[in-house]
Amino acid sequence: MNQNLPDEHRKNWDVLSVFQYLYQQQSISMLFILIIMWVILSLLSPYFFTVNNLFEITLQSAVIALIAAGESFVIFSGGIDLSVGSVFAFSAIVGGLALQFSGSVIVSLMASIGAGLFAGFCNGLAIIKLKIPPFVATLGMMGIARGLALILCNGVPIYGLPREYLWIGQGRIAGIVPVPTIIVIILFTIMYFILRNTRFGRFTYSIGSNPEATRLSGIKVSSVTLGIFMICGMFAAIAAVIESARLGTMQPASGNGYELLAIGSVFIGGASIYGGEGNIFASLIGALLVTTIRNGLNILGVSAFYQYVVNGLIIIFAVAADQIRRKH
Amino acid sequence: MNQNLPDEHRKNWDVLSVFQYLYQQQSISMLFILIIMWVILSLLSPYFFTVNNLFEITLQSAVIALIAAGESFVIFSGGIDLSVGSVFAFSAIVGGLALQFSGSVIVSLMASIGAGLFAGFCNGLAIIKLKIPPFVATLGMMGIARGLALILCNGVPIYGLPREYLWIGQGRIAGIVPVPTIIVIILFTIMYFILRNTRFGRFTYSIGSNPEATRLSGIKVSSVTLGIFMICGMFAAIAAVIESARLGTMQPASGNGYELLAIGSVFIGGASIYGGEGNIFASLIGALLVTTIRNGLNILGVSAFYQYVVNGLIIIFAVAADQIRRKH
Amino acid sequence: QDEGKSKTIVFIPKSTDVTYWLFLRKGATDKASELGYTVDYQGVATEADVAGQVNLVNNIVATKPAGILMAATDAKALQPAVENGIKAGIPIIMVDSGIEDKTIPLANITTDNFDGAYQAGLLLAEMIGGKGKVANIGITAGSQTGRERSDGFIEAMKKFPDIQVLPVQWTDAIAATAMNIATDLLNANPDLVGFYSAAAPMGVGIAQALKAKGLDQKVKLITFDPSPETLPLFEEGTINAIIAQDPYQMGYRGVEMLDKVIKGGKIEEGERDIQIPVAIITPENYDTPESQKLLQTPDKF
Amino acid sequence: MPELLVMEGINKAFFGVKVLKDIQFRLHEGEVHVILGENGAGKSTLIKILSGAYTLDSGKVFLEGKEVDMASYSPEVASRLGIATIYQNFHLVPHLSIAENISLSNFPVKKGGIDWKSVQKRARDVLENIHFSVDPNTLVKKLSVSQQQMLEIAIALSKNAKIIIMDEPTAAISKKEVETLFQLIADIKKKKVGIIYISHKLEEIKVIGDTITVLRDGKNVGTMGAKEAELNEIVSLMIGKEMKTLEKKKQHLSSEVMIELKSLRRKGIFEDISFQIGKGEIVGLTGLIGAGKTELARAIFGVDRLDAGKCFFQEKEINIKNPKEAVQHGIGYLPEDRDVSGLCLNMPVKDNVTLVYLAKLKERLFGIPAEKALAQKYINQLKIKTTGVYQQVKYLSGGNKQKVIFAKWLAAHCQFLILDEPTIGIDVGAREEIYNLIFDFVESGEKAVLFLSSDISEILSVSDRILVMSQGRLIAELDPSTTTKQEIMARCLNLN
Ligand SMILES: Nc1ncnc2c1ncn2[C@@H]1O[C@H](COP(=O)(O)OP(=O)(O)OP(=O)(O)O)[C@@H](O)[C@H]1O
Ligand SMILES: Nc1ncnc2c1ncn2[C@@H]1O[C@H](COP(=O)(O)OP(=O)(O)OP(=O)(O)O)[C@@H](O)[C@H]1O
Ligand SMILES: [Mg+2]
Ligand SMILES: [Mg+2]
């Protein structure tokens, strides 16, 4: 339970307490479930547990994981952001156009991230200034950002990305570890640190847990909220860069439905819809879980229609298994 | 404030208090916004404000409105149901198969509604027995029901519905009022009554407001929750019947994305994500609003990409306008 | 040595939400069972999910199937994935829609969406006498098929200065959405004389809208793709023409060629790129055996 | 003494209803200025304006002679100006630890992030300061109401404020903690800190108050020195009329047993609890913070599981597994944490009052008029200050919220009521009325009450029999006619 908190047991590092501590950590428990799933899949198919395929899973989950990282901030603070899928497409296209105009990868990256931050800023503004519930504000932005993405590129995908751009999505460090995987690890570590060890991070949880008490404690809830939504938009943009680089194209129709996958990952990771709790690594594991299920079902050759069913069942039972642990 | 409530001022029916009462009612305030939108659209296009087109709006909104009716119960009780779009397709297909096997419209309708109830029952069971958050449980069901719909009909739409079935979607009472419109009016009135005047309705709100206090007041929260999700599934099924009858075919891919439209309608109608409040007629008006925007933009000939943007902006500003009223 | 080898051919459609692909799958399974293979059907939910399809192809390649038959959601984005598959020694044949570099896959058995849409445009123009207002109902904004099928239509219409094409409306291939949009367009444009639908579900939706308004015999409707539920609408005259590709044939021949490669043979240069032309089904040729072959739903998919 | 604070002509209305009317208020250095008034008089509203929680409609505020710009005023500004507040309904963050709550408004940072060592150290110091022994890493949501009250006090005292506002700081804590608090107040007065103190416990005022201001219906009806003021006078100022003192009605104690508990046990919480309550009897149960009173009540009512023990209700053995069964048997439980487990805050007063009644109702449908009349009856009887049956409970004052829960259980027609701190935050006048309602409830000799309270004088005046709990065990049974406050206190502390 108590996952978002600094280590309580730092003093007595005996084996039992370490184990107990791990057991209590949301992220570890979902990791268990993930590992169990991996073991089962390895038994079922010889193609599953290969270095290549495991890296493939981290690669395939990178995009959803990054969106889920931003979404985690929003959800931990008690909100929700439905616009990430559209903001994803919007920032991809903005980056693509910037690339075409400037020819510079750096400019393109900055344009993408700027677009993501801007969309997040608008979400935040609608929420704090117009006092619209996050669900509605981001539902509106979902339409707006999608429309802008399509308008900007006239519905036509952008092609012809330079080699350096492609490297972000297709490169491998030491010839084996995919660059997106590295990006995910670095960004999640930083975000974990921010959530745990900075005021901004603690306020994120605090707003989720009790916004009124937070306000009465003299904290500017509205600025923090603005920051949270901007982070969320930024991560959608980073994810968009990675996907564009993987595909070699920026697609205005992309990202459709990613909001559900990302939000799902965060909740599968065990965050509460009421906010105030959650571990960002658990969201990462949620994303890995979702991807593993997909990957595993593909590899087992489960046919498309049945995949929907099995996918749904596994999500339900994975989370149910986690609930059993929580009861203790 | 206080929108889900019957008249406070029944005794003094003077004009001012009636006006004040109306002003306080969530549903009335959104109705204002809806009417303003109609006036603007009538000024912009001669084709908008015709009897035909207004009935067309009620007809087009019927499906989303009915799903929103069921979703309202879930949201008022503090939950969310993402599976309605898939359950929609699932119950359409089940009904279609029943029709093919039995040749009886009645059997088909019962099969559809049974399928919806069953899906809702499974959702409820996962939530109360496995203790999974509604978001995750219904996310799982979203996949399961979609898969079952596809499996059952092997991905092939069902067609060749008898005339009586088609009447449900295409018939007109007195040659002018569409049957689905009548169904919407009747069912919303019944549901309004249930929410206001039955124990089940009251407990729906109180669970949404404070499940712990409700439990400590001697109410079986789990049975009520089960009932709520079954109602939600049932409405998805009713909506599916109407859409099938309108189109003359049952499509396994239908209903995709309806969950967002329906949930959006409920929130646009002013329900709170924390549950406990909301007026089911406000959800109806939310659905009408969403449909009106679409219809209006189509009639004005706004091109597709811009429709996304304008649609998003109108949703945000409609809800912002409503927030201003609430402040008083 | 053949013992350990997979006898599975994987067929990857553009999406699993459209009936069209089931015709293709049927062609593939029919030939496959003749030859002793099984066909796995795996796809993403919507055509817009390009990244999902890339992931899917990578996952399938990892399982080393006997061969892959696939339709690319995006000609450029899928290219690296297909290339990897070929490099890994998996025979891949593109059906329906190929990738940019046609030399990478072993063969391409495709149809030209743009051309089909172009033909549809010409026919619709002829039906309405070369003048009037027509509506263009598309699949998904930003998807490749969606673009090609809409652009081809618009291109054809450019030849007719007296025809006004309303801005394209996207439906995500949902019949109900198409029905609502068609009704709205008819209300706002009483002078509308023709509809072009870029896929079967929209054809059904538009047809219902026309019937509800009693315009089914007046306003012309041409739809892409046959689907079982469109046939009654065609027979009663609500749908005036169907643009039919030959998905069954694509699947059938795809497996045939894969088998040849698997068994160590080679595909002749002349067979590498097969363009299957679209057939235009009108009341005149509806009853011909050729048309019926394209239209009829196989008894069992 | 120099003036610290002057508030002039303060007005505030909610939804058009005037709650504060032209209030004048002054506070001097080293002064404890007590604000008194009935439930809903506007006390909390006044101090919330000062703390920045609410914005005022009109009026001026001067701090140390300088006018404060109220247009840009906020909780943040207030804390910068040196105003710390103990809120009546707390402002704690449930999912954060005690330590983090203590440091929330000014986390110590060092290079690279929050300095957790100083967070821990500060927490230990602050808790130490008020003799509150609890692990600073505990999550606040796990604390009982009284523990939360202690934490709220600890946080306010830790801020080195110039003005400390205390809105009913002693409502939920027992005598031992109250004494600690008073000691601390005496200490900080010496540092020229001004204290605004709101309470319904009049006996406290004589002990620590310097000045008294009485509010009635949002108006300041008098400010006077605390030492010279007469209690009776104050009370009549508060309620606008003379107050009758409590007369305990003669009860019909019957020989029948209402409920009998045998060796109840919940591991680690309470042990070997056995007692019985006769029909017509009011049994008081008292003890210090964490003695286990609440836990016992919850277990009897079926909220928490019992590990062992038997329960006989009206002579029949019953095995209650959940609150629904308890309610069906005719048992009611008024919980101590009203916002968390007592009220549906965003529902109307009416719906809250009739909730249990409806739960017991056999018919599926109900008529709104009957329901409304029922709610109205209890609103009148308990003098709940509300704009109508349809007002949402979240807009009521603290004491009135408490009355709503009370009404809910009265309306439910239970045979046996467990009341857990039922008079928290209730004004003197209303408190007497509630005692009378309790007496009326048992008067027929058919019903019974288990009355949990940490307020010893209340326990003494209400109960027919007093049970004392300490560390999860029943350690004494006393007769109120022969015992004294001192004796009860000594028993609570387990001194014998
Ligand atoms: N946020 C609010 N919205 C509407 N009305 C409110 C609000 N806060 C307080 N009120 C109303 O203002 C009046 C004064 O409330 P306040 O909380 O100041 O009373 P109080 O003197 O502190 O009472 P108590 O002793 O019960 O705590 C009450 O009638 C209450 O219903
Ligand atoms: N023996 C114990 N061991 C661990 N925790 C305990 C023990 N006794 C009580 N607690 C905890 O202390 C808190 C207070 O217990 P409870 O609420 O029953 O006390 P109480 O007598 O009602 O006192 P108050 O309500 O004044 O705090 C609870 O959160 C409970 O979990
Ligand atoms: Mg108060
Ligand atoms: Mg207690």
Short mmCIF file of N, CA and C in Angstrom, two decimals, chain D residues 216-323:
data_model
loop_
_atom_site.label_atom_id
_atom_site.label_comp_id
_atom_site.label_asym_id
_atom_site.label_seq_id
_atom_site.Cartn_x
_atom_site.Cartn_y
_atom_site.Cartn_z
N ARG D 216 -23.97 35.67 17.37
CA ARG D 216 -25.29 35.06 17.22
C ARG D 216 -25.83 35.43 15.85
N ASP D 217 -26.20 34.43 15.08
CA ASP D 217 -26.72 34.63 13.73
C ASP D 217 -25.85 35.57 12.91
N GLY D 218 -24.55 35.39 13.02
CA GLY D 218 -23.64 36.16 12.20
C GLY D 218 -23.38 37.56 12.71
N LYS D 219 -23.89 37.89 13.89
CA LYS D 219 -23.60 39.22 14.45
C LYS D 219 -22.79 39.09 15.72
N ASN D 220 -21.93 40.08 15.94
CA ASN D 220 -21.19 40.13 17.18
C ASN D 220 -22.11 40.73 18.24
N VAL D 221 -22.53 39.90 19.22
CA VAL D 221 -23.49 40.40 20.20
C VAL D 221 -22.83 40.75 21.52
N GLY D 222 -21.51 40.75 21.55
CA GLY D 222 -20.87 41.19 22.78
C GLY D 222 -19.44 40.70 22.92
N THR D 223 -18.56 41.57 23.41
CA THR D 223 -17.19 41.19 23.69
C THR D 223 -16.91 41.60 25.13
N MET D 224 -16.31 40.68 25.89
CA MET D 224 -16.11 40.95 27.33
C MET D 224 -14.89 40.21 27.84
N GLY D 225 -14.46 40.59 29.02
CA GLY D 225 -13.35 39.90 29.65
C GLY D 225 -13.80 38.52 30.12
N ALA D 226 -12.94 37.54 29.98
CA ALA D 226 -13.35 36.17 30.29
C ALA D 226 -13.48 35.98 31.80
N LYS D 227 -12.60 36.60 32.55
CA LYS D 227 -12.59 36.34 33.99
C LYS D 227 -13.84 36.89 34.66
N GLU D 228 -14.30 38.08 34.16
CA GLU D 228 -15.46 38.64 34.85
C GLU D 228 -16.78 38.08 34.34
N ALA D 229 -16.78 37.44 33.16
CA ALA D 229 -18.05 37.01 32.58
C ALA D 229 -18.69 35.88 33.36
N GLU D 230 -20.01 35.93 33.44
CA GLU D 230 -20.77 34.85 34.07
C GLU D 230 -21.16 33.83 33.02
N LEU D 231 -21.01 32.56 33.31
CA LEU D 231 -21.35 31.53 32.33
C LEU D 231 -22.80 31.62 31.85
N ASN D 232 -23.69 31.81 32.85
CA ASN D 232 -25.12 31.88 32.48
C ASN D 232 -25.38 33.00 31.50
N GLU D 233 -24.74 34.13 31.80
CA GLU D 233 -24.91 35.30 30.95
C GLU D 233 -24.45 34.99 29.52
N ILE D 234 -23.28 34.36 29.43
CA ILE D 234 -22.73 34.06 28.11
C ILE D 234 -23.69 33.17 27.34
N VAL D 235 -24.16 32.16 28.04
CA VAL D 235 -25.05 31.21 27.36
C VAL D 235 -26.31 31.92 26.87
N SER D 236 -26.86 32.80 27.70
CA SER D 236 -28.09 33.45 27.23
C SER D 236 -27.78 34.43 26.11
N LEU D 237 -26.58 34.99 26.11
CA LEU D 237 -26.19 35.80 24.97
C LEU D 237 -26.12 34.96 23.70
N MET D 238 -25.57 33.76 23.84
CA MET D 238 -25.40 32.87 22.71
C MET D 238 -26.73 32.46 22.09
N ILE D 239 -27.63 32.01 22.96
CA ILE D 239 -28.85 31.43 22.40
C ILE D 239 -30.00 32.41 22.43
N GLY D 240 -29.77 33.58 23.00
CA GLY D 240 -30.78 34.62 22.95
C GLY D 240 -31.88 34.42 23.97
N LYS D 241 -31.70 33.45 24.87
CA LYS D 241 -32.68 33.27 25.94
C LYS D 241 -32.02 32.52 27.09
N GLU D 242 -32.71 32.41 28.18
CA GLU D 242 -32.17 31.68 29.32
C GLU D 242 -32.10 30.19 29.01
N MET D 243 -31.12 29.53 29.58
CA MET D 243 -31.06 28.10 29.31
C MET D 243 -31.49 27.30 30.52
N LYS D 244 -32.29 26.30 30.25
CA LYS D 244 -32.67 25.41 31.34
C LYS D 244 -31.52 24.42 31.57
N THR D 245 -31.30 24.12 32.83
CA THR D 245 -30.25 23.12 33.06
C THR D 245 -30.85 21.73 32.94
N LEU D 246 -29.96 20.83 32.75
CA LEU D 246 -30.36 19.46 32.44
C LEU D 246 -31.03 18.80 33.64
N GLU D 247 -32.19 18.24 33.37
CA GLU D 247 -32.81 17.42 34.41
C GLU D 247 -32.94 16.01 33.87
N LYS D 248 -32.32 15.12 34.53
CA LYS D 248 -32.38 13.77 34.02
C LYS D 248 -33.74 13.16 34.32
N LYS D 249 -34.38 12.69 33.26
CA LYS D 249 -35.72 12.14 33.47
C LYS D 249 -35.65 10.77 34.14
N LYS D 250 -36.68 10.48 34.82
CA LYS D 250 -36.75 9.15 35.45
C LYS D 250 -36.96 8.11 34.35
N GLN D 251 -36.16 7.09 34.38
CA GLN D 251 -36.29 6.10 33.33
C GLN D 251 -36.93 4.83 33.85
N HIS D 252 -37.54 4.13 32.93
CA HIS D 252 -38.11 2.84 33.29
C HIS D 252 -37.09 1.78 32.98
N LEU D 253 -36.28 1.49 33.96
CA LEU D 253 -35.32 0.42 33.73
C LEU D 253 -36.08 -0.89 33.81
N SER D 254 -35.94 -1.71 32.78
CA SER D 254 -36.64 -2.99 32.85
C SER D 254 -35.61 -4.05 33.19
N SER D 255 -36.11 -5.21 33.56
CA SER D 255 -35.16 -6.25 33.97
C SER D 255 -34.66 -7.02 32.76
N GLU D 256 -35.28 -6.76 31.60
CA GLU D 256 -34.86 -7.52 30.42
C GLU D 256 -33.53 -7.02 29.90
N VAL D 257 -32.81 -7.94 29.30
CA VAL D 257 -31.51 -7.58 28.75
C VAL D 257 -31.67 -7.22 27.28
N MET D 258 -31.07 -6.10 26.87
CA MET D 258 -31.10 -5.72 25.47
C MET D 258 -30.02 -6.45 24.70
N ILE D 259 -28.79 -6.29 25.20
CA ILE D 259 -27.69 -6.94 24.48
C ILE D 259 -26.69 -7.46 25.50
N GLU D 260 -26.15 -8.61 25.19
CA GLU D 260 -25.13 -9.17 26.07
C GLU D 260 -23.93 -9.60 25.25
N LEU D 261 -22.78 -9.15 25.66
CA LEU D 261 -21.56 -9.47 24.91
C LEU D 261 -20.71 -10.38 25.78
N LYS D 262 -20.18 -11.41 25.15
CA LYS D 262 -19.38 -12.36 25.93
C LYS D 262 -18.01 -12.53 25.31
N SER D 263 -17.00 -12.13 26.03
CA SER D 263 -15.59 -12.35 25.65
C SER D 263 -15.29 -11.95 24.21
N LEU D 264 -15.65 -10.75 23.85
CA LEU D 264 -15.34 -10.30 22.50
C LEU D 264 -13.84 -10.05 22.38
N ARG D 265 -13.34 -10.43 21.21
CA ARG D 265 -11.91 -10.24 21.00
C ARG D 265 -11.65 -9.88 19.56
N ARG D 266 -10.80 -8.90 19.36
CA ARG D 266 -10.29 -8.60 18.03
C ARG D 266 -8.80 -8.45 18.20
N LYS D 267 -8.10 -9.30 17.52
CA LYS D 267 -6.67 -9.47 17.79
C LYS D 267 -5.91 -8.14 17.76
N GLY D 268 -5.19 -7.89 18.83
CA GLY D 268 -4.35 -6.71 18.88
C GLY D 268 -5.10 -5.42 19.16
N ILE D 269 -6.42 -5.48 19.22
CA ILE D 269 -7.18 -4.24 19.40
C ILE D 269 -7.92 -4.27 20.74
N PHE D 270 -8.74 -5.29 20.94
CA PHE D 270 -9.36 -5.45 22.26
C PHE D 270 -9.49 -6.92 22.59
N GLU D 271 -9.73 -7.17 23.87
CA GLU D 271 -9.58 -8.51 24.41
C GLU D 271 -10.64 -8.72 25.49
N ASP D 272 -11.29 -9.88 25.47
CA ASP D 272 -12.09 -10.28 26.61
C ASP D 272 -13.09 -9.21 27.07
N ILE D 273 -13.88 -8.71 26.14
CA ILE D 273 -14.87 -7.69 26.50
C ILE D 273 -16.20 -8.39 26.77
N SER D 274 -16.67 -8.28 28.00
CA SER D 274 -17.98 -8.85 28.33
C SER D 274 -18.77 -7.84 29.14
N PHE D 275 -19.96 -7.55 28.69
CA PHE D 275 -20.87 -6.76 29.53
C PHE D 275 -22.26 -6.89 28.95
N GLN D 276 -23.24 -6.44 29.73
CA GLN D 276 -24.57 -6.44 29.17
C GLN D 276 -25.27 -5.13 29.42
N ILE D 277 -26.23 -4.85 28.57
CA ILE D 277 -26.99 -3.61 28.69
C ILE D 277 -28.46 -3.98 28.76
N GLY D 278 -29.12 -3.43 29.81
CA GLY D 278 -30.53 -3.74 29.97
C GLY D 278 -31.40 -2.82 29.14
N LYS D 279 -32.62 -3.23 28.96
CA LYS D 279 -33.55 -2.36 28.25
C LYS D 279 -33.81 -1.12 29.08
N GLY D 280 -33.85 0.01 28.43
CA GLY D 280 -34.07 1.27 29.14
C GLY D 280 -32.81 1.86 29.73
N GLU D 281 -31.69 1.23 29.46
CA GLU D 281 -30.46 1.68 30.10
C GLU D 281 -29.57 2.48 29.15
N ILE D 282 -28.86 3.44 29.73
CA ILE D 282 -27.83 4.15 28.96
C ILE D 282 -26.49 3.80 29.60
N VAL D 283 -25.66 3.09 28.86
CA VAL D 283 -24.36 2.72 29.42
C VAL D 283 -23.30 3.59 28.78
N GLY D 284 -22.53 4.26 29.62
CA GLY D 284 -21.45 5.10 29.12
C GLY D 284 -20.17 4.31 29.03
N LEU D 285 -19.39 4.55 27.96
CA LEU D 285 -18.11 3.86 27.82
C LEU D 285 -17.06 4.92 27.57
N THR D 286 -16.07 4.96 28.43
CA THR D 286 -15.06 6.01 28.26
C THR D 286 -13.66 5.42 28.32
N GLY D 287 -12.69 6.26 28.02
CA GLY D 287 -11.30 5.80 27.99
C GLY D 287 -10.49 6.82 27.22
N LEU D 288 -9.18 6.64 27.26
CA LEU D 288 -8.31 7.61 26.59
C LEU D 288 -8.31 7.39 25.08
N ILE D 289 -7.59 8.26 24.40
CA ILE D 289 -7.38 8.07 22.96
C ILE D 289 -6.80 6.69 22.70
N GLY D 290 -7.38 5.99 21.77
CA GLY D 290 -6.82 4.70 21.40
C GLY D 290 -7.13 3.59 22.38
N ALA D 291 -8.04 3.84 23.30
CA ALA D 291 -8.39 2.79 24.26
C ALA D 291 -9.10 1.63 23.56
N GLY D 292 -9.70 1.92 22.45
CA GLY D 292 -10.37 0.86 21.69
C GLY D 292 -11.88 0.97 21.68
N LYS D 293 -12.40 2.08 22.12
CA LYS D 293 -13.85 2.25 22.19
C LYS D 293 -14.47 2.14 20.79
N THR D 294 -13.91 2.94 19.88
CA THR D 294 -14.45 2.96 18.53
C THR D 294 -14.35 1.59 17.88
N GLU D 295 -13.22 0.96 18.07
CA GLU D 295 -13.00 -0.35 17.47
C GLU D 295 -14.02 -1.36 17.98
N LEU D 296 -14.30 -1.28 19.25
CA LEU D 296 -15.28 -2.20 19.84
C LEU D 296 -16.66 -1.96 19.22
N ALA D 297 -17.02 -0.69 19.14
CA ALA D 297 -18.34 -0.35 18.60
C ALA D 297 -18.46 -0.85 17.16
N ARG D 298 -17.41 -0.62 16.39
CA ARG D 298 -17.44 -1.04 14.99
C ARG D 298 -17.59 -2.57 14.87
N ALA D 299 -16.92 -3.26 15.78
CA ALA D 299 -17.00 -4.72 15.72
C ALA D 299 -18.40 -5.21 16.08
N ILE D 300 -19.01 -4.58 17.09
CA ILE D 300 -20.36 -4.99 17.47
C ILE D 300 -21.32 -4.77 16.30
N PHE D 301 -21.11 -3.67 15.59
CA PHE D 301 -22.01 -3.28 14.51
C PHE D 301 -21.73 -4.05 13.22
N GLY D 302 -20.67 -4.86 13.22
CA GLY D 302 -20.40 -5.69 12.04
C GLY D 302 -19.53 -5.03 10.99
N VAL D 303 -18.96 -3.88 11.31
CA VAL D 303 -18.09 -3.23 10.33
C VAL D 303 -16.76 -3.98 10.24
N ASP D 304 -16.21 -4.26 11.41
CA ASP D 304 -14.97 -5.04 11.44
C ASP D 304 -15.27 -6.44 11.96
N ARG D 305 -14.40 -7.35 11.62
CA ARG D 305 -14.63 -8.74 12.00
C ARG D 305 -14.20 -8.97 13.46
N LEU D 306 -14.96 -9.82 14.14
CA LEU D 306 -14.57 -10.22 15.50
C LEU D 306 -13.76 -11.50 15.39
N ASP D 307 -12.74 -11.64 16.24
CA ASP D 307 -11.97 -12.88 16.22
C ASP D 307 -12.59 -13.93 17.14
N ALA D 308 -13.25 -13.45 18.18
CA ALA D 308 -13.89 -14.40 19.09
C ALA D 308 -14.97 -13.68 19.87
N GLY D 309 -15.86 -14.46 20.46
CA GLY D 309 -16.87 -13.86 21.31
C GLY D 309 -18.27 -14.13 20.82
N LYS D 310 -19.21 -13.92 21.74
CA LYS D 310 -20.60 -14.16 21.40
C LYS D 310 -21.40 -12.92 21.69
N CYS D 311 -22.48 -12.80 20.97
CA CYS D 311 -23.32 -11.63 21.15
C CYS D 311 -24.77 -12.07 21.20
N PHE D 312 -25.45 -11.74 22.31
CA PHE D 312 -26.87 -12.06 22.42
C PHE D 312 -27.65 -10.77 22.34
N PHE D 313 -28.60 -10.74 21.43
CA PHE D 313 -29.42 -9.54 21.29
C PHE D 313 -30.85 -9.91 21.57
N GLN D 314 -31.41 -9.25 22.55
CA GLN D 314 -32.77 -9.56 23.00
C GLN D 314 -32.91 -11.07 23.22
N GLU D 315 -31.95 -11.59 23.94
CA GLU D 315 -31.99 -12.99 24.37
C GLU D 315 -31.60 -14.01 23.31
N LYS D 316 -31.49 -13.56 22.05
CA LYS D 316 -31.14 -14.53 21.00
C LYS D 316 -29.68 -14.32 20.59
N GLU D 317 -29.00 -15.42 20.35
CA GLU D 317 -27.63 -15.24 19.89
C GLU D 317 -27.64 -14.76 18.44
N ILE D 318 -26.89 -13.73 18.19
CA ILE D 318 -26.79 -13.27 16.81
C ILE D 318 -25.33 -13.20 16.40
N ASN D 319 -25.13 -13.30 15.10
CA ASN D 319 -23.77 -13.28 14.58
C ASN D 319 -23.76 -12.28 13.42
N ILE D 320 -23.43 -11.05 13.76
CA ILE D 320 -23.55 -9.98 12.77
C ILE D 320 -22.31 -9.94 11.88
N LYS D 321 -22.54 -10.10 10.58
CA LYS D 321 -21.39 -10.11 9.68
C LYS D 321 -21.18 -8.79 8.96
N ASN D 322 -22.23 -8.01 8.87
CA ASN D 322 -22.08 -6.71 8.22
C ASN D 322 -23.11 -5.73 8.76
N PRO D 323 -22.90 -4.44 8.50
CA PRO D 323 -23.80 -3.43 9.06
C PRO D 323 -25.25 -3.64 8.65
#
